[in-house]
Coordinates of C-alpha atoms and ligand atoms in Angstrom, one line a residue:
M13 CA 5.9 -278.4 -184.2
A14 CA 3.4 -276.6 -186.5
G15 CA 0.1 -275.9 -184.6
K16 CA 1.5 -276.4 -181.3
K17 CA 1.9 -273.4 -179.0
S18 CA 5.3 -272.6 -177.7
R19 CA 5.6 -273.4 -174.0
R20 CA 8.4 -270.9 -173.8
Y21 CA 7.6 -267.9 -171.6
N22 CA 6.8 -264.9 -173.8
Y23 CA 8.5 -261.9 -172.0
N24 CA 6.5 -259.5 -174.2
R25 CA 3.3 -260.7 -172.8
R26 CA 1.4 -258.0 -170.7
P27 CA -1.2 -258.8 -168.3
L28 CA -4.7 -257.8 -169.6
W29 CA -6.0 -256.7 -166.2
P30 CA -5.2 -254.5 -164.4
K31 CA -4.0 -252.7 -167.3
P32 CA -0.9 -250.7 -166.0
H33 CA -1.3 -247.0 -166.9
R34 CA 1.8 -246.9 -169.0
Y35 CA 0.6 -249.5 -171.4
R36 CA -2.6 -247.5 -172.3
Y37 CA -2.6 -246.5 -175.8
K38 CA -2.1 -242.9 -176.3
M39 CA -3.1 -241.3 -179.6
P40 CA -0.1 -239.4 -181.1
I41 CA -0.9 -235.5 -181.6
E42 CA -0.5 -236.0 -185.4
F43 CA -3.3 -238.5 -185.3
K44 CA -5.5 -236.2 -183.3
L45 CA -5.0 -233.4 -185.6
I46 CA -5.7 -235.5 -188.7
K47 CA -8.9 -236.6 -187.0
L48 CA -9.8 -233.0 -186.3
A49 CA -9.0 -232.1 -189.9
I50 CA -11.3 -234.8 -191.3
I51 CA -14.3 -233.6 -188.9
L52 CA -13.7 -230.1 -190.0
L53 CA -13.6 -231.1 -193.7
F54 CA -17.1 -232.9 -193.3
V55 CA -18.5 -229.9 -191.5
F56 CA -17.2 -227.7 -194.4
L57 CA -18.6 -229.9 -197.0
L58 CA -22.0 -229.9 -195.2
L59 CA -22.2 -226.0 -195.0
L60 CA -21.2 -225.9 -198.7
T61 CA -24.0 -228.2 -199.9
T62 CA -26.7 -226.9 -197.6
S63 CA -25.7 -223.2 -198.5
N64 CA -26.0 -224.0 -202.2
I65 CA -29.5 -225.2 -201.9
G66 CA -31.2 -222.0 -203.2
N67 CA -34.1 -221.7 -205.6
K68 CA -34.3 -219.9 -208.9
S69 CA -36.9 -217.4 -207.7
K70 CA -34.5 -216.2 -205.1
A71 CA -31.9 -215.5 -207.8
N72 CA -34.4 -213.6 -209.9
H73 CA -35.3 -211.7 -206.9
I74 CA -31.7 -210.7 -206.4
Q75 CA -31.4 -209.8 -210.2
D76 CA -34.3 -207.4 -209.7
K77 CA -32.7 -205.8 -206.7
I78 CA -29.5 -205.4 -208.7
T79 CA -31.2 -203.7 -211.6
A80 CA -33.5 -201.7 -209.3
L81 CA -30.5 -200.1 -207.9
E82 CA -32.2 -198.5 -204.9
V83 CA -29.5 -196.7 -203.3
P84 CA -30.3 -193.6 -201.4
V85 CA -28.3 -190.5 -202.4
E86 CA -26.4 -190.2 -199.1
V87 CA -25.4 -193.8 -199.5
T88 CA -24.0 -193.1 -203.0
E89 CA -22.2 -190.1 -201.9
K90 CA -20.6 -192.1 -199.0
I91 CA -19.7 -195.0 -201.3
F92 CA -18.0 -192.6 -203.8
T93 CA -16.0 -190.8 -201.1
K94 CA -15.1 -193.9 -199.5
A95 CA -13.9 -195.3 -202.8
K96 CA -12.0 -192.1 -203.6
N97 CA -10.2 -191.8 -200.1
N98 CA -9.4 -195.5 -199.8
N99 CA -8.5 -196.1 -203.4
K100 CA -11.4 -198.7 -203.4
D101 CA -13.7 -199.8 -206.3
A102 CA -17.0 -197.9 -206.2
A103 CA -18.8 -200.6 -208.2
S104 CA -17.9 -203.3 -205.6
L105 CA -19.0 -201.0 -202.7
L106 CA -22.2 -200.3 -204.5
A107 CA -22.8 -204.1 -205.1
S108 CA -22.2 -204.9 -201.4
Y109 CA -24.8 -202.4 -200.5
V110 CA -27.4 -203.7 -203.0
V111 CA -26.9 -207.4 -202.7
G112 CA -26.1 -207.5 -199.0
K113 CA -22.6 -207.4 -197.6
K114 CA -19.6 -208.7 -199.7
P115 CA -19.7 -212.6 -199.6
G116 CA -17.2 -214.2 -197.4
F117 CA -15.3 -217.5 -197.5
F118 CA -18.4 -219.7 -196.4
S119 CA -21.0 -217.8 -198.6
S120 CA -22.8 -219.9 -201.1
R121 CA -21.9 -220.0 -204.9
Q122 CA -25.1 -218.3 -205.6
S123 CA -24.4 -215.2 -203.5
K124 CA -20.9 -215.0 -204.7
K125 CA -22.3 -215.0 -208.3
N126 CA -24.9 -212.5 -207.3
Y127 CA -22.3 -210.2 -206.1
K128 CA -20.0 -210.5 -209.2
E129 CA -22.9 -210.0 -211.5
A130 CA -23.8 -206.8 -209.6
V131 CA -20.0 -205.5 -209.6
D132 CA -19.8 -206.4 -213.4
C133 CA -23.1 -204.6 -214.3
Y134 CA -22.3 -201.4 -212.3
K135 CA -18.6 -201.2 -213.4
Q136 CA -20.2 -200.6 -216.9
F137 CA -21.8 -197.2 -216.1
I138 CA -21.0 -196.1 -212.6
F139 CA -17.6 -194.4 -213.4
D140 CA -19.0 -192.9 -216.7
L141 CA -22.1 -191.1 -215.5
E142 CA -20.9 -187.4 -214.7
R143 CA -23.8 -185.2 -214.9
F144 CA -27.5 -184.7 -214.8
P145 CA -28.9 -184.4 -218.3
I146 CA -30.7 -181.1 -217.6
D147 CA -29.5 -177.8 -216.2
R148 CA -30.8 -177.2 -212.6
N149 CA -32.6 -173.8 -213.7
Y150 CA -35.3 -175.5 -215.7
D151 CA -38.6 -176.3 -214.4
Y152 CA -38.7 -180.2 -214.5
A153 CA -39.8 -182.9 -212.1
Y154 CA -39.4 -186.6 -212.0
E155 CA -40.0 -189.7 -209.7
D156 CA -39.2 -193.3 -209.6
T157 CA -41.5 -195.1 -212.1
W158 CA -39.1 -198.2 -212.4
R159 CA -41.2 -201.1 -213.8
S160 CA -44.4 -199.4 -213.6
E161 CA -47.3 -200.4 -216.3
R162 CA -47.1 -199.0 -219.6
T163 CA -49.7 -199.7 -222.4
Y164 CA -48.2 -198.5 -225.8
G165 CA -46.9 -201.4 -227.9
G166 CA -48.7 -203.9 -225.6
S167 CA -48.7 -204.4 -221.9
R168 CA -45.2 -203.8 -220.7
K169 CA -43.2 -202.3 -218.0
H170 CA -41.3 -198.9 -217.8
Y171 CA -37.5 -199.5 -217.9
G172 CA -36.3 -195.9 -217.3
T173 CA -36.9 -192.5 -215.6
D174 CA -39.2 -189.8 -217.1
I175 CA -38.1 -186.3 -216.6
M176 CA -41.1 -184.1 -217.2
D177 CA -41.2 -180.6 -218.5
R178 CA -43.6 -178.9 -216.0
Q179 CA -44.4 -176.2 -218.6
N180 CA -45.0 -178.9 -221.3
K181 CA -43.5 -176.9 -223.9
R182 CA -41.6 -178.6 -226.8
S183 CA -38.0 -177.7 -227.2
S184 CA -37.8 -175.4 -224.2
I185 CA -35.5 -177.6 -222.3
P186 CA -31.9 -178.6 -223.6
I187 CA -30.6 -182.0 -223.0
V188 CA -27.0 -182.6 -222.4
S189 CA -25.0 -185.8 -222.4
M190 CA -24.7 -187.7 -219.0
S191 CA -21.4 -189.1 -219.9
S192 CA -18.7 -189.0 -222.7
G193 CA -19.0 -191.7 -225.3
Q194 CA -20.1 -192.4 -228.8
V195 CA -23.5 -191.8 -230.4
E196 CA -24.5 -195.4 -231.3
N197 CA -28.1 -194.7 -232.4
I198 CA -29.8 -191.6 -233.6
G199 CA -33.2 -191.1 -235.4
W200 CA -36.7 -192.2 -235.0
N201 CA -38.1 -195.4 -233.4
D202 CA -41.8 -196.0 -232.9
M203 CA -41.6 -196.4 -229.1
G204 CA -38.9 -193.7 -228.3
G205 CA -39.6 -191.1 -231.2
Y206 CA -36.5 -189.1 -231.9
R207 CA -34.0 -190.7 -229.6
I208 CA -30.2 -190.8 -229.2
G209 CA -28.2 -193.8 -227.8
V210 CA -24.8 -193.2 -226.4
R211 CA -22.3 -196.0 -225.7
T212 CA -20.2 -195.0 -222.7
K213 CA -16.4 -195.9 -222.3
N214 CA -17.1 -198.7 -219.9
G215 CA -19.8 -200.3 -222.2
A216 CA -23.2 -199.0 -220.9
Y217 CA -25.8 -197.7 -223.3
I218 CA -27.5 -194.4 -222.2
Y219 CA -30.8 -194.0 -224.0
Y220 CA -32.6 -190.5 -224.5
A221 CA -36.0 -190.7 -225.9
H222 CA -38.9 -188.5 -227.0
L223 CA -36.7 -185.5 -228.2
D224 CA -38.2 -182.6 -230.1
K225 CA -35.0 -181.6 -232.0
Y226 CA -31.5 -182.8 -232.1
A227 CA -28.4 -180.6 -231.6
P228 CA -26.7 -179.6 -234.7
N229 CA -23.6 -181.7 -235.9
I230 CA -24.6 -184.7 -234.0
E231 CA -24.9 -188.0 -235.9
K232 CA -24.3 -191.7 -235.7
G233 CA -20.6 -192.2 -234.7
S234 CA -20.2 -188.7 -233.1
M235 CA -18.1 -188.5 -230.1
V236 CA -19.6 -186.6 -227.1
E237 CA -18.4 -185.4 -223.9
S238 CA -20.4 -185.2 -220.8
G239 CA -22.4 -182.0 -220.8
D240 CA -22.3 -181.7 -224.6
L241 CA -25.8 -180.7 -225.9
L242 CA -27.7 -183.8 -227.5
G243 CA -31.1 -182.0 -228.3
Y244 CA -34.2 -180.6 -226.7
M245 CA -37.0 -182.2 -224.7
G246 CA -40.1 -183.2 -226.6
D247 CA -43.1 -185.5 -226.9
S248 CA -42.3 -187.4 -230.1
G249 CA -43.1 -191.1 -230.3
Y250 CA -45.8 -193.8 -230.0
G251 CA -46.4 -194.0 -233.7
K252 CA -44.8 -193.5 -237.1
E253 CA -42.1 -191.1 -237.7
G254 CA -43.2 -187.5 -236.6
T255 CA -45.9 -188.4 -234.3
V256 CA -46.1 -186.0 -231.2
G257 CA -48.6 -185.2 -228.6
K258 CA -49.4 -188.7 -227.3
F259 CA -48.1 -187.7 -223.8
Q260 CA -46.7 -184.8 -221.9
V261 CA -43.3 -183.2 -222.9
H262 CA -40.5 -185.4 -221.2
L263 CA -37.2 -187.0 -221.4
H264 CA -37.0 -190.7 -221.0
I265 CA -33.7 -191.8 -219.8
G266 CA -32.7 -195.5 -219.9
I267 CA -29.5 -197.2 -218.9
A268 CA -28.6 -200.5 -220.5
T269 CA -25.8 -202.9 -219.5
K270 CA -24.6 -206.3 -220.6
A271 CA -25.6 -208.4 -217.5
F272 CA -27.2 -211.7 -216.6
G273 CA -26.4 -213.0 -220.0
S274 CA -28.2 -210.3 -221.7
D275 CA -26.8 -207.8 -224.1
E276 CA -29.4 -205.2 -223.0
E277 CA -30.2 -205.4 -219.3
W278 CA -32.0 -202.1 -218.3
V279 CA -31.1 -200.7 -214.7
N280 CA -33.2 -198.0 -212.9
P281 CA -31.6 -194.7 -213.5
Y282 CA -33.7 -192.8 -210.8
Y283 CA -31.3 -193.0 -207.8
L284 CA -28.4 -192.2 -210.0
L285 CA -30.2 -189.2 -211.5
K286 CA -30.9 -188.1 -208.0
Y287 CA -27.1 -188.4 -207.1
L288 CA -26.1 -186.7 -210.2
E289 CA -28.6 -183.8 -209.7
K290 CA -27.2 -183.2 -206.3
K291 CA -23.6 -183.3 -207.2
D292 CA -24.3 -180.9 -210.1
V293 CA -25.9 -178.4 -207.5
E294 CA -22.8 -178.8 -205.3
I295 CA -20.5 -178.0 -208.3
L296 CA -22.4 -174.9 -209.0
K297 CA -22.5 -173.9 -205.3
S298 CA -18.7 -174.3 -205.1
R299 CA -18.4 -172.0 -208.0
G300 CA -20.8 -169.6 -206.3
I301 CA -23.3 -169.8 -209.1
F302 CA -26.1 -171.4 -207.3
Ligands
LIG425 ZN1 -40.3 -193.3 -220.1

C-alpha cells in the first residue's frame, strides 16, 4: 500500500554505528586527481591575475631600459660569442639581459610583452651594425649623453651619441658607414645640418649628423656597404642651410627603430659604439696593424 513502509527485512541495510571499516567511502584515485587539478587551476588563475596587475609607469620604465640599452662591452661580447657558438639569436640574449631574464611560463603578460618588444627592437639593428664610424687613429672622444638636456629647437633630450673631434677642425675626420644599407635621406635639416640617414637591411635607421662635406657619388637611394665613406665630420646645423660654428666639430650618431608602436624610436648608440670600437681594434690587431 502506498505510504506504508515495507515490513520486509531489507538485506541491503547496513548498521550506521559502529561503521564497519569496509563500508567507509573511499574516494577513487581519479576523483582525487580531478580535485587536485581543480585546486591547481585556481592557484594558476590566481597567479595569472595577480602577476598581471602592473601599472603603466612600470611599463614605461621598462621601455626606457630597452631604449637605453645599457649593456657593458664585455657582456655584449659574451652575448655575441654565445650566440655564434650555440647558434642562438643575439637579439634575444640581449633582450634577456636588458629586461631581466627570459620570461618563463608563469611570467606576467606584461613581462612577456616587454621581452618581445626588446627582441623586436634589437633585431632591427643588432645584426647590421658592423663597424665603428671613425678610424681608430683619429683624435676623437665620446661619452654617454643619452637623454641629456639640449636647448636648440626648444627644450628637448639628446637621442644619440656625439663623437667629438678633439682638434675641432672641420673635415679632418672621415666618417664611414656603420652598416650596409640604402641612403634614405641626405641633405640639410635645421637640427642636424648636413646629415645622412641609412636604412639597414633589418630596418633600422642610422642617422649621421652635422657633416661638413659628403663623400662624392653619395645620393638619395645609394647603396652603401659598412666601411664606405659617407662624408667628413663638421659643425653644421642649428639654423638655416649652411649654418656652422654653433658648437664643436662632432658627429651625432642616432639609431632609430620601429618599436613600441612608433616608426621612429631612438635607442642609445653609446654602448654599441663602445663594442664596435673594441671590435675594430681587435680586427686591426689580428691583422698586425694596431
Ligand atoms: Zn648629438
